[in-house]
Coordinates of C-alpha atoms in Angstrom, one line a residue:
M1 CA -32.7 -13.7 30.0
S2 CA -31.3 -14.7 26.5
R3 CA -28.5 -12.7 25.0
R4 CA -27.9 -12.2 21.3
Y5 CA -24.3 -11.8 20.3
L6 CA -22.5 -10.4 17.2
V7 CA -21.6 -13.2 15.0
V8 CA -19.2 -12.7 12.2
S9 CA -19.8 -15.6 9.6
L10 CA -17.5 -16.3 6.7
D11 CA -20.5 -17.9 4.9
I12 CA -20.7 -14.7 2.9
L13 CA -18.4 -15.5 0.2
P14 CA -19.9 -14.6 -3.0
S15 CA -21.1 -17.6 -5.3
M16 CA -21.0 -17.6 -9.0
P17 CA -24.3 -16.8 -10.9
E18 CA -26.0 -19.5 -12.8
M19 CA -24.3 -20.4 -15.9
S20 CA -25.5 -21.9 -19.1
E21 CA -24.9 -25.6 -19.5
P22 CA -21.8 -25.3 -21.6
S23 CA -19.9 -23.5 -18.8
K24 CA -20.9 -25.1 -15.4
R25 CA -17.5 -25.1 -13.9
P26 CA -16.9 -22.4 -11.4
S27 CA -14.4 -19.7 -12.3
P28 CA -11.0 -19.8 -10.9
L29 CA -11.6 -16.1 -9.9
R30 CA -14.2 -17.3 -7.3
W31 CA -11.8 -18.1 -4.7
V32 CA -9.6 -15.1 -5.7
L33 CA -12.5 -12.6 -5.4
S34 CA -13.7 -14.4 -2.4
A35 CA -10.4 -13.6 -0.8
L36 CA -10.9 -9.9 -1.3
V37 CA -14.3 -10.0 0.2
V38 CA -13.2 -11.8 3.2
A39 CA -10.3 -9.5 3.5
L40 CA -12.6 -6.6 3.4
V41 CA -14.6 -8.1 6.2
L42 CA -11.5 -8.8 8.2
A43 CA -10.1 -5.3 7.7
L44 CA -13.2 -3.9 9.3
I45 CA -13.5 -6.4 12.0
G46 CA -10.0 -6.6 13.1
G47 CA -7.5 -7.5 10.3
V48 CA -5.9 -4.2 10.7
T49 CA -4.4 -5.4 13.9
V50 CA -2.6 -8.4 12.5
A51 CA 0.8 -6.6 11.9
V52 CA 0.7 -4.4 15.0
R53 CA 4.0 -5.9 16.3
G54 CA 5.8 -3.9 13.7
L55 CA 4.0 -0.6 12.9
S56 CA 5.6 0.2 9.6
G57 CA 2.8 0.4 7.1
G58 CA 5.2 1.0 4.3
G59 CA 6.3 -0.9 1.3
S60 CA 4.7 -1.4 -2.2
Q61 CA 1.1 -1.3 -2.8
P62 CA -1.1 -3.3 -5.0
E63 CA -1.5 -0.5 -7.5
D64 CA 2.4 -0.6 -7.9
A65 CA 2.0 -4.1 -9.3
L66 CA -1.3 -3.9 -11.3
P67 CA -1.2 -2.6 -14.8
A68 CA -2.2 0.8 -15.8
G69 CA -5.7 1.4 -17.5
A70 CA -8.0 0.2 -14.8
I71 CA -11.4 1.6 -14.7
A72 CA -12.1 0.2 -11.2
F73 CA -9.8 -0.6 -8.3
A74 CA -10.1 -1.8 -4.7
K75 CA -7.7 -2.7 -2.1
V76 CA -7.4 -3.9 1.4
D77 CA -4.4 -3.3 3.5
L78 CA -3.8 -5.5 6.7
D79 CA -0.7 -3.7 7.3
P80 CA -1.7 0.0 7.2
A81 CA -0.1 2.9 8.8
A82 CA 0.7 2.8 12.4
G83 CA -1.8 5.3 13.5
Q84 CA -4.6 3.2 11.9
K85 CA -3.6 0.1 13.6
I86 CA -3.5 1.7 16.9
N87 CA -6.8 3.4 16.4
A88 CA -8.3 0.2 15.1
I89 CA -7.3 -1.7 18.2
R90 CA -8.8 0.9 20.7
F91 CA -12.0 1.1 18.7
L92 CA -12.6 -2.6 18.1
R93 CA -11.8 -3.7 21.6
K94 CA -14.9 -1.7 22.8
F95 CA -17.2 -4.5 21.5
P96 CA -17.3 -7.7 23.8
A97 CA -17.4 -9.9 20.8
L98 CA -14.2 -8.5 19.5
K99 CA -12.3 -7.7 22.6
D100 CA -10.5 -11.0 23.0
K101 CA -10.0 -11.5 19.3
V102 CA -8.3 -8.2 18.5
G103 CA -4.8 -8.3 19.9
L104 CA -1.1 -8.4 19.1
N105 CA -1.1 -12.1 17.9
A106 CA -3.9 -12.5 15.6
D107 CA -3.1 -13.6 11.9
L108 CA -6.1 -12.8 10.0
R109 CA -4.7 -14.2 7.0
E110 CA -5.2 -17.7 8.4
S111 CA -8.8 -16.7 9.0
L112 CA -9.2 -15.8 5.5
F113 CA -7.7 -19.2 4.3
K114 CA -9.7 -21.2 6.7
G115 CA -12.9 -19.4 5.7
M116 CA -12.3 -20.4 2.0
A117 CA -10.6 -23.7 2.2
E118 CA -13.6 -26.0 2.1
G119 CA -15.4 -24.4 -0.7
A120 CA -12.3 -24.1 -2.8
G121 CA -11.3 -27.7 -2.2
W122 CA -8.1 -26.7 -0.2
G123 CA -9.1 -29.1 2.8
D124 CA -5.9 -31.0 2.8
L125 CA -3.7 -28.0 2.5
S126 CA -2.1 -26.3 5.6
F127 CA -1.9 -22.6 6.0
E128 CA 1.2 -22.8 8.0
K129 CA 3.0 -25.0 5.3
D130 CA 1.4 -23.9 2.0
V131 CA 0.4 -20.4 2.6
A132 CA 2.0 -18.5 5.5
P133 CA 5.7 -18.7 4.1
W134 CA 4.9 -16.5 1.1
L135 CA 1.4 -14.5 1.5
G136 CA 1.8 -10.9 2.3
Q137 CA -0.6 -8.3 4.0
R138 CA -2.0 -6.7 0.9
I139 CA -4.7 -7.5 -1.6
G140 CA -5.8 -5.4 -4.7
I141 CA -8.3 -5.9 -7.4
A142 CA -8.8 -4.1 -10.6
A143 CA -11.2 -4.1 -13.6
Y144 CA -10.2 -3.3 -17.1
P145 CA -12.4 -2.3 -20.0
A146 CA -13.4 -5.0 -22.5
G147 CA -11.6 -5.1 -25.8
K148 CA -13.6 -5.3 -29.1
D149 CA -15.9 -8.4 -29.2
A150 CA -14.7 -9.5 -25.8
E151 CA -16.7 -12.4 -24.3
P152 CA -18.0 -12.1 -20.8
G153 CA -15.5 -13.1 -18.1
A154 CA -15.8 -13.4 -14.3
F155 CA -19.3 -12.8 -13.0
G156 CA -20.6 -12.3 -16.5
V157 CA -18.5 -9.0 -16.8
G158 CA -16.8 -8.1 -20.1
G159 CA -13.2 -7.1 -19.7
D160 CA -10.3 -8.6 -17.5
V161 CA -10.3 -8.7 -13.7
V162 CA -6.9 -9.0 -12.2
V163 CA -6.1 -9.5 -8.5
A164 CA -2.7 -8.7 -6.9
L165 CA -1.7 -10.6 -3.9
Q166 CA 1.5 -9.3 -2.0
V167 CA 4.0 -12.0 -1.7
T168 CA 6.9 -12.3 0.8
D169 CA 8.8 -14.9 -1.1
E170 CA 8.3 -15.1 -4.9
A171 CA 9.8 -18.8 -5.3
K172 CA 7.6 -19.9 -2.5
A173 CA 4.5 -18.1 -3.8
K174 CA 4.9 -19.8 -7.2
A175 CA 4.9 -23.2 -5.7
G176 CA 2.4 -22.4 -3.0
L177 CA -0.1 -21.1 -5.7
A178 CA 0.6 -24.1 -8.0
R179 CA -0.5 -26.2 -5.0
L180 CA -3.7 -24.2 -4.4
N181 CA -4.5 -24.4 -8.2
A182 CA -3.9 -28.1 -8.2
A183 CA -6.3 -28.7 -5.2
S184 CA -8.9 -26.2 -6.4
S185 CA -12.4 -27.5 -7.3
A186 CA -12.6 -24.6 -9.8
T187 CA -10.9 -24.4 -13.2
K188 CA -7.4 -23.3 -12.8
A189 CA -6.6 -19.6 -12.2
G190 CA -3.8 -18.0 -14.2
F191 CA -0.8 -16.3 -12.3
V192 CA 2.3 -14.5 -12.6
V193 CA 4.7 -13.7 -9.7
R194 CA 6.7 -10.6 -10.2
D195 CA 8.0 -7.6 -8.1
G196 CA 6.6 -8.7 -4.7
Y197 CA 3.1 -9.5 -6.1
A198 CA 1.2 -12.4 -7.6
L199 CA -1.0 -11.2 -10.4
L200 CA -4.0 -13.6 -10.8
A201 CA -6.6 -13.7 -13.6
E202 CA -9.3 -16.1 -14.9
K203 CA -7.0 -17.6 -17.5
Q204 CA -3.2 -17.8 -17.9
P205 CA -3.1 -15.6 -21.1
S206 CA -4.9 -12.9 -19.1
A207 CA -2.3 -13.2 -16.3
D208 CA 0.4 -13.0 -18.8
K209 CA -1.0 -10.0 -20.5
A210 CA -1.3 -8.2 -17.0
A211 CA 2.3 -9.0 -16.2
K212 CA 3.6 -7.8 -19.7
D213 CA 1.4 -4.5 -19.5
A214 CA 2.5 -3.8 -15.9
A215 CA 6.0 -4.0 -17.1
N216 CA 5.3 -1.1 -19.3
G217 CA 3.2 0.9 -16.8
V218 CA 1.4 0.3 -13.4
L219 CA -1.7 1.6 -11.9
A220 CA 0.0 3.9 -9.5
D221 CA 1.1 6.0 -12.4
D222 CA -2.6 6.9 -13.1
A223 CA -2.6 10.7 -12.0
D224 CA -6.3 10.6 -11.4
L225 CA -6.3 7.5 -9.3
S226 CA -3.3 8.5 -7.3
S227 CA -4.5 12.1 -6.5
D228 CA -8.0 11.0 -5.7
L229 CA -7.0 8.3 -3.1
A230 CA -4.2 10.7 -1.6
A231 CA -6.8 13.3 -1.1
L232 CA -8.8 11.0 1.1
G233 CA -5.8 9.9 3.4
D234 CA -4.7 6.7 5.0
G235 CA -7.2 3.9 5.7
V236 CA -7.6 0.1 5.9
A237 CA -9.5 -0.3 2.6
S238 CA -10.1 2.0 -0.4
A239 CA -11.8 1.8 -3.9
W240 CA -11.7 4.0 -6.9
V241 CA -14.2 3.8 -9.9
N242 CA -14.2 5.7 -13.3
M243 CA -18.0 6.1 -13.4
D244 CA -18.0 7.0 -17.2
A245 CA -15.7 4.2 -18.3
M246 CA -17.6 1.6 -16.1
S247 CA -20.3 1.3 -18.8
S248 CA -17.8 -0.5 -21.0
L249 CA -18.0 -3.4 -18.7
A250 CA -20.9 -5.6 -20.1
G251 CA -23.2 -6.5 -17.2
L252 CA -22.3 -3.3 -15.2
T253 CA -23.9 -0.7 -17.4
G254 CA -26.2 0.3 -14.4
A255 CA -23.3 0.7 -11.9
A256 CA -22.4 4.3 -13.4
G257 CA -25.7 5.3 -11.7
L258 CA -24.6 4.0 -8.3
G259 CA -23.2 6.1 -5.6
M260 CA -24.5 8.7 -3.1
F261 CA -25.1 11.4 -5.6
G262 CA -26.3 9.3 -8.5
I263 CA -29.1 7.8 -6.2
G264 CA -29.6 11.0 -4.5
G265 CA -30.5 13.0 -7.8
L266 CA -27.4 15.2 -7.7
S267 CA -26.3 13.8 -11.0
S268 CA -28.7 14.2 -14.1
G269 CA -28.1 10.5 -14.9
A270 CA -26.9 11.5 -18.3
K271 CA -24.2 9.1 -19.7
G272 CA -20.7 10.6 -19.9
T273 CA -21.1 12.9 -16.9
G274 CA -20.2 10.5 -14.0
G275 CA -16.6 11.5 -13.4
R276 CA -14.6 9.4 -10.9
T277 CA -15.6 8.2 -7.2
S278 CA -13.3 7.1 -4.6
Y279 CA -13.6 5.8 -1.0
V280 CA -11.4 5.0 2.0
V281 CA -12.4 3.1 5.1
R282 CA -10.5 4.4 8.1
F283 CA -10.5 4.9 11.9
D284 CA -10.6 8.4 13.0
G285 CA -9.2 8.2 16.5
P286 CA -10.3 5.5 19.0
D287 CA -14.0 6.6 18.9
A288 CA -14.9 6.7 15.2
L289 CA -15.0 4.4 12.2
E290 CA -15.6 6.3 9.0
V291 CA -16.0 6.1 5.3
R292 CA -14.9 9.0 3.4
G293 CA -15.6 9.5 -0.3
A294 CA -15.4 12.0 -3.3
S295 CA -16.9 12.4 -6.7
T296 CA -14.7 14.4 -9.0
G297 CA -14.9 15.4 -12.4
S298 CA -18.6 15.2 -12.9
S299 CA -20.2 17.9 -15.1
S300 CA -23.6 17.1 -13.7
V301 CA -23.3 17.5 -10.0
K302 CA -25.2 20.9 -9.0
A303 CA -24.2 22.8 -5.9
P304 CA -27.0 24.4 -4.0
D305 CA -27.3 28.3 -3.9
K306 CA -26.6 28.2 -0.1
P307 CA -25.3 25.4 2.3
L308 CA -27.6 23.6 4.5
Q309 CA -29.1 25.9 7.3
G310 CA -30.7 25.2 10.6
F311 CA -29.7 21.6 11.1
N312 CA -27.9 22.3 14.4
E313 CA -31.0 24.1 15.7
L314 CA -33.3 21.0 15.5
P315 CA -34.8 19.6 18.7
E316 CA -32.0 18.5 21.0
D317 CA -33.7 15.2 21.7
S318 CA -34.2 14.1 18.1
V319 CA -33.3 10.5 17.4
V320 CA -33.3 11.0 13.7
A321 CA -32.5 14.3 11.9
F322 CA -32.2 15.1 8.3
G323 CA -31.2 18.1 6.3
L324 CA -30.9 18.9 2.4
A325 CA -30.0 22.1 0.8
G326 CA -31.2 22.9 -2.7
G327 CA -33.5 19.9 -2.9
N328 CA -35.8 21.9 -5.2
K329 CA -33.2 21.9 -7.8
L330 CA -32.4 18.2 -7.4
V331 CA -35.6 16.7 -8.0
A332 CA -35.7 17.0 -11.8
G333 CA -32.3 15.3 -12.0
F334 CA -33.5 12.6 -9.6
F335 CA -36.4 11.8 -11.8
D336 CA -34.2 11.8 -14.9
S337 CA -31.8 9.4 -13.1
L338 CA -34.8 7.1 -12.3
R339 CA -36.2 7.2 -15.9
A340 CA -32.7 6.3 -17.2
T341 CA -32.4 3.4 -14.9
F342 CA -35.8 2.0 -15.8
D343 CA -35.0 2.5 -19.4
D344 CA -31.6 0.5 -19.0
K345 CA -33.6 -2.3 -17.2
A346 CA -36.8 -2.2 -18.8
S347 CA -37.6 -5.9 -18.5
G348 CA -37.4 -5.4 -14.6
G349 CA -39.4 -2.1 -14.4
P350 CA -43.1 -1.4 -13.9
E351 CA -45.5 -2.0 -16.7
G352 CA -45.5 1.0 -19.0
G353 CA -42.2 2.4 -17.6
F354 CA -41.2 5.0 -15.1
D355 CA -43.6 7.7 -16.6
S356 CA -46.5 5.4 -16.2
M357 CA -45.8 4.9 -12.5
V358 CA -45.3 8.8 -12.1
A359 CA -48.8 9.2 -13.8
D360 CA -50.3 6.6 -11.3
A361 CA -48.9 8.6 -8.3
E362 CA -50.1 11.9 -9.7
R363 CA -53.6 10.4 -10.3
E364 CA -53.9 8.8 -6.8
L365 CA -52.4 11.9 -4.8
G366 CA -53.7 14.7 -7.0
V367 CA -50.3 16.2 -7.4
D368 CA -48.0 17.3 -10.2
L369 CA -44.6 15.6 -10.3
P370 CA -41.9 16.4 -10.1
D371 CA -42.8 19.9 -9.4
D372 CA -44.9 19.6 -6.3
L373 CA -42.2 17.5 -4.7
A374 CA -39.6 20.3 -5.5
V375 CA -42.0 22.6 -3.6
L376 CA -42.3 20.4 -0.6
L377 CA -38.4 20.1 -0.5
G378 CA -37.7 23.7 -1.0
S379 CA -34.3 25.4 -1.1
N380 CA -33.6 24.2 2.5
F381 CA -35.2 21.3 4.4
V382 CA -34.5 20.1 7.9
G383 CA -36.7 17.4 9.5
A384 CA -36.4 15.6 12.8
M385 CA -38.0 12.5 14.5
R386 CA -38.2 12.2 18.3
D387 CA -39.7 9.9 21.0
D388 CA -42.7 11.4 22.6
Q389 CA -41.5 10.1 25.8
T390 CA -44.7 8.4 26.8
G391 CA -43.3 5.1 27.1
Q392 CA -45.2 3.9 24.1
T393 CA -42.3 4.3 21.7
A394 CA -44.5 6.7 19.7
L395 CA -42.4 8.9 17.3
E396 CA -43.2 12.4 16.4
V397 CA -42.0 13.7 13.1
G398 CA -41.8 17.0 11.3
A399 CA -39.9 19.3 9.1
R400 CA -39.1 23.2 8.8
V401 CA -38.9 24.0 4.9
T402 CA -37.7 27.2 3.1
T403 CA -40.2 27.3 0.3
D404 CA -43.4 28.8 -1.1
G405 CA -45.4 28.3 2.0
P406 CA -48.8 28.7 0.7
R407 CA -48.1 26.4 -2.2
A408 CA -46.6 23.9 -0.1
V409 CA -49.7 24.0 2.2
A410 CA -51.9 23.5 -0.9
V411 CA -49.9 20.3 -1.9
L412 CA -50.1 18.8 1.6
D413 CA -53.9 19.5 1.6
K414 CA -54.1 17.5 -1.7
I415 CA -52.1 14.6 -0.2
N416 CA -54.1 14.6 3.0
K417 CA -57.3 14.7 0.9
A418 CA -56.1 11.7 -1.0
T419 CA -55.1 9.6 2.1
K420 CA -58.4 10.2 3.7
A421 CA -60.2 9.1 0.5
A422 CA -58.1 5.8 0.8
G423 CA -59.2 5.3 4.3
Q424 CA -56.0 6.4 5.9
D425 CA -55.9 9.5 7.9
F426 CA -52.4 10.9 8.9
P427 CA -52.8 14.0 11.1
I428 CA -50.7 16.8 9.6
V429 CA -50.1 20.0 11.5
R430 CA -49.0 22.9 9.2
R431 CA -47.9 26.4 10.0
L432 CA -46.8 29.3 7.5
T433 CA -43.6 30.8 8.5
D434 CA -41.8 34.0 7.1
D435 CA -39.8 31.9 4.7
G436 CA -41.9 28.8 4.1
V437 CA -43.6 26.2 6.2
V438 CA -43.5 24.1 9.3
V439 CA -45.2 20.6 9.0
A440 CA -45.4 18.1 11.8
S441 CA -47.3 15.1 13.2
S442 CA -48.3 16.8 16.4
K443 CA -48.7 20.3 17.7
E444 CA -45.9 19.6 20.3
Q445 CA -43.4 18.8 17.4
A446 CA -44.6 21.9 15.4
D447 CA -43.9 23.9 18.4
L448 CA -40.5 22.6 18.8
L449 CA -39.6 22.9 15.0
S450 CA -40.8 26.6 15.2
K451 CA -38.1 27.6 17.6
D452 CA -34.4 26.9 17.8
G453 CA -33.3 23.6 19.6
G454 CA -29.9 22.3 20.8
L455 CA -29.2 19.3 18.4
G456 CA -25.9 20.7 17.3
G457 CA -24.9 21.2 20.9
R458 CA -24.7 17.5 21.8
D459 CA -21.0 16.2 22.0
V460 CA -22.0 13.0 20.3
V461 CA -23.7 14.9 17.4
R462 CA -20.6 17.1 16.8
K463 CA -18.5 13.9 16.7
A464 CA -20.6 12.1 14.3
L465 CA -21.1 15.3 12.1
P466 CA -17.9 17.3 12.3
D467 CA -18.6 19.0 9.1
V468 CA -22.2 19.7 9.1
D469 CA -21.4 23.5 8.9
G470 CA -21.4 24.0 4.9
A471 CA -22.8 20.6 4.1
T472 CA -25.3 20.0 1.4
F473 CA -26.9 17.1 3.2
A474 CA -26.8 15.7 6.7
L475 CA -28.3 12.8 8.5
W476 CA -28.1 11.9 12.3
L477 CA -29.2 8.6 13.8
D478 CA -29.3 8.4 17.6
L479 CA -28.8 4.6 17.4
R480 CA -28.6 4.2 21.0
S481 CA -31.8 5.9 21.9
L482 CA -33.6 4.3 19.0
L483 CA -32.6 0.8 20.0
D484 CA -33.6 1.4 23.8
G485 CA -36.8 2.9 22.8
F486 CA -38.0 -0.2 20.5
M487 CA -36.3 -2.9 22.5
G488 CA -35.6 -1.5 26.0
A489 CA -32.3 -1.3 27.5
D490 CA -32.1 -4.9 28.6
G491 CA -33.0 -6.1 25.2
V492 CA -30.2 -4.4 23.3
D493 CA -27.4 -6.6 22.1
E494 CA -24.3 -6.0 24.1
N495 CA -22.3 -5.5 20.9
L496 CA -24.6 -2.7 19.8
K497 CA -24.5 -0.8 23.1
P498 CA -21.0 0.8 22.3
I499 CA -22.4 2.5 19.2
A500 CA -23.5 6.1 20.2
G501 CA -24.8 7.3 16.8
I502 CA -24.2 7.4 13.1
G503 CA -23.6 10.6 11.1
I504 CA -23.7 11.1 7.4
T505 CA -22.7 14.4 5.5
A506 CA -22.2 15.5 1.9
K507 CA -21.0 18.6 0.3
V508 CA -21.4 19.7 -3.2
A509 CA -18.9 22.4 -4.7
D510 CA -19.5 24.6 -7.6
N511 CA -16.9 23.0 -9.6
G512 CA -18.7 19.6 -9.6
T513 CA -16.8 18.0 -6.9
A514 CA -18.9 16.2 -4.2
T515 CA -17.5 14.8 -0.9
Y516 CA -19.0 12.6 1.5
R517 CA -18.6 11.2 5.0
L518 CA -20.2 8.3 7.0
R519 CA -19.2 8.0 10.7
L520 CA -20.0 5.5 13.3
V521 CA -19.1 6.7 16.8
T522 CA -18.8 5.3 20.2
D523 CA -18.4 6.9 23.6

């Protein structure tokens, strides 16, 4: 029997987009930004164990070296707090492909260097001689708003991008960076070494400016950034974005609509209402890797009237479970966000624009959008998918919705009629309840959804969704059961077997703050 193994490839380094003929040379920031990408991967795969011999986690951070005024910031810490290192080792060693690679003697800085060396033109340089004597454990990157009439810089983005590399010996760092620059196949990066960090930029004047600006104020002094990241706690990687200011970066105007709540419709999509978003990647004990995030300062995030209800009472054997509170109030904002996105990217949108696409859907299905979609989502929506246990990997789906039941049934009847006319007949069982409707793909699934189940009583679900009570949104994926059902127990990659499930929760508060959490849990 053949086995498939988890392979972590370093062939993921970002390549520069196609440039016009006058500027074919790759940017010097290619290898700098590539370093950050590789470091992010290594932090998740095992880089956090590199310094376990000295569990300090202290010292200055990249934001202590980068100049103030950034509108986006990310960092990777290969020397995080002691608890994070210990949890990382215990978690990662559960995976066969990593068990022998995560230990006390690994130096992931060397893996980072070797993964970049060929593409950067450093084949004749030695990590031990040219890099190890000065390279530290922390890497940060910050984006700054474009000045008036600024030309596009790295990756076609207006404004400056500055990278901070921690160094352990400033004199050796200057000599080492000079050697890397001299050997690089890209145009030469600008750099300044000061206060334990090397500041790198696309051009030397930009690096000089960054160093001068940092002397007058550093990013760590930004009260919003510091408080946002501190609220999320320790981790191995973190990021922060000023969503409003992001639109000042030419080429990234659409980025302000990114994030769980922009995509999900919890934001109206109106410019100037994005607030700030922050993330941290961390190990929560030996059994959970999680991404925690928060959106603050947004005037357009709307809290539901009540938190999510009934998620824990879904069928116990659900392999997928989904819940959303206040979906009926989110639909209009979601449509506005989509419309704004298509307006910003009209050349890539459908012919006739977003409204034309909606009109086509209304005509084909016989529904009114977004109003009928709001009815189907209701004020509380909990849905579940389960294996019917017949051995045919047939999945039963259904939902319990708090809504205008008769109107929801009427909408479902319209959709069912339209699909039949199109030659597609999907069986839909629908039952009116005291507060809405139950809809399912079979009578058995409808029966299960019409009574309380025990999903929330499963230990693995509680571990994956520790804050489902009071949440606005929740998602549970029983990854192990899904893989076993579709591939058979013997067909599942041994490096996926330790994963018991994935949980996602989000909560919106009345003050416009939204918090979210994604957790990958093991046994």
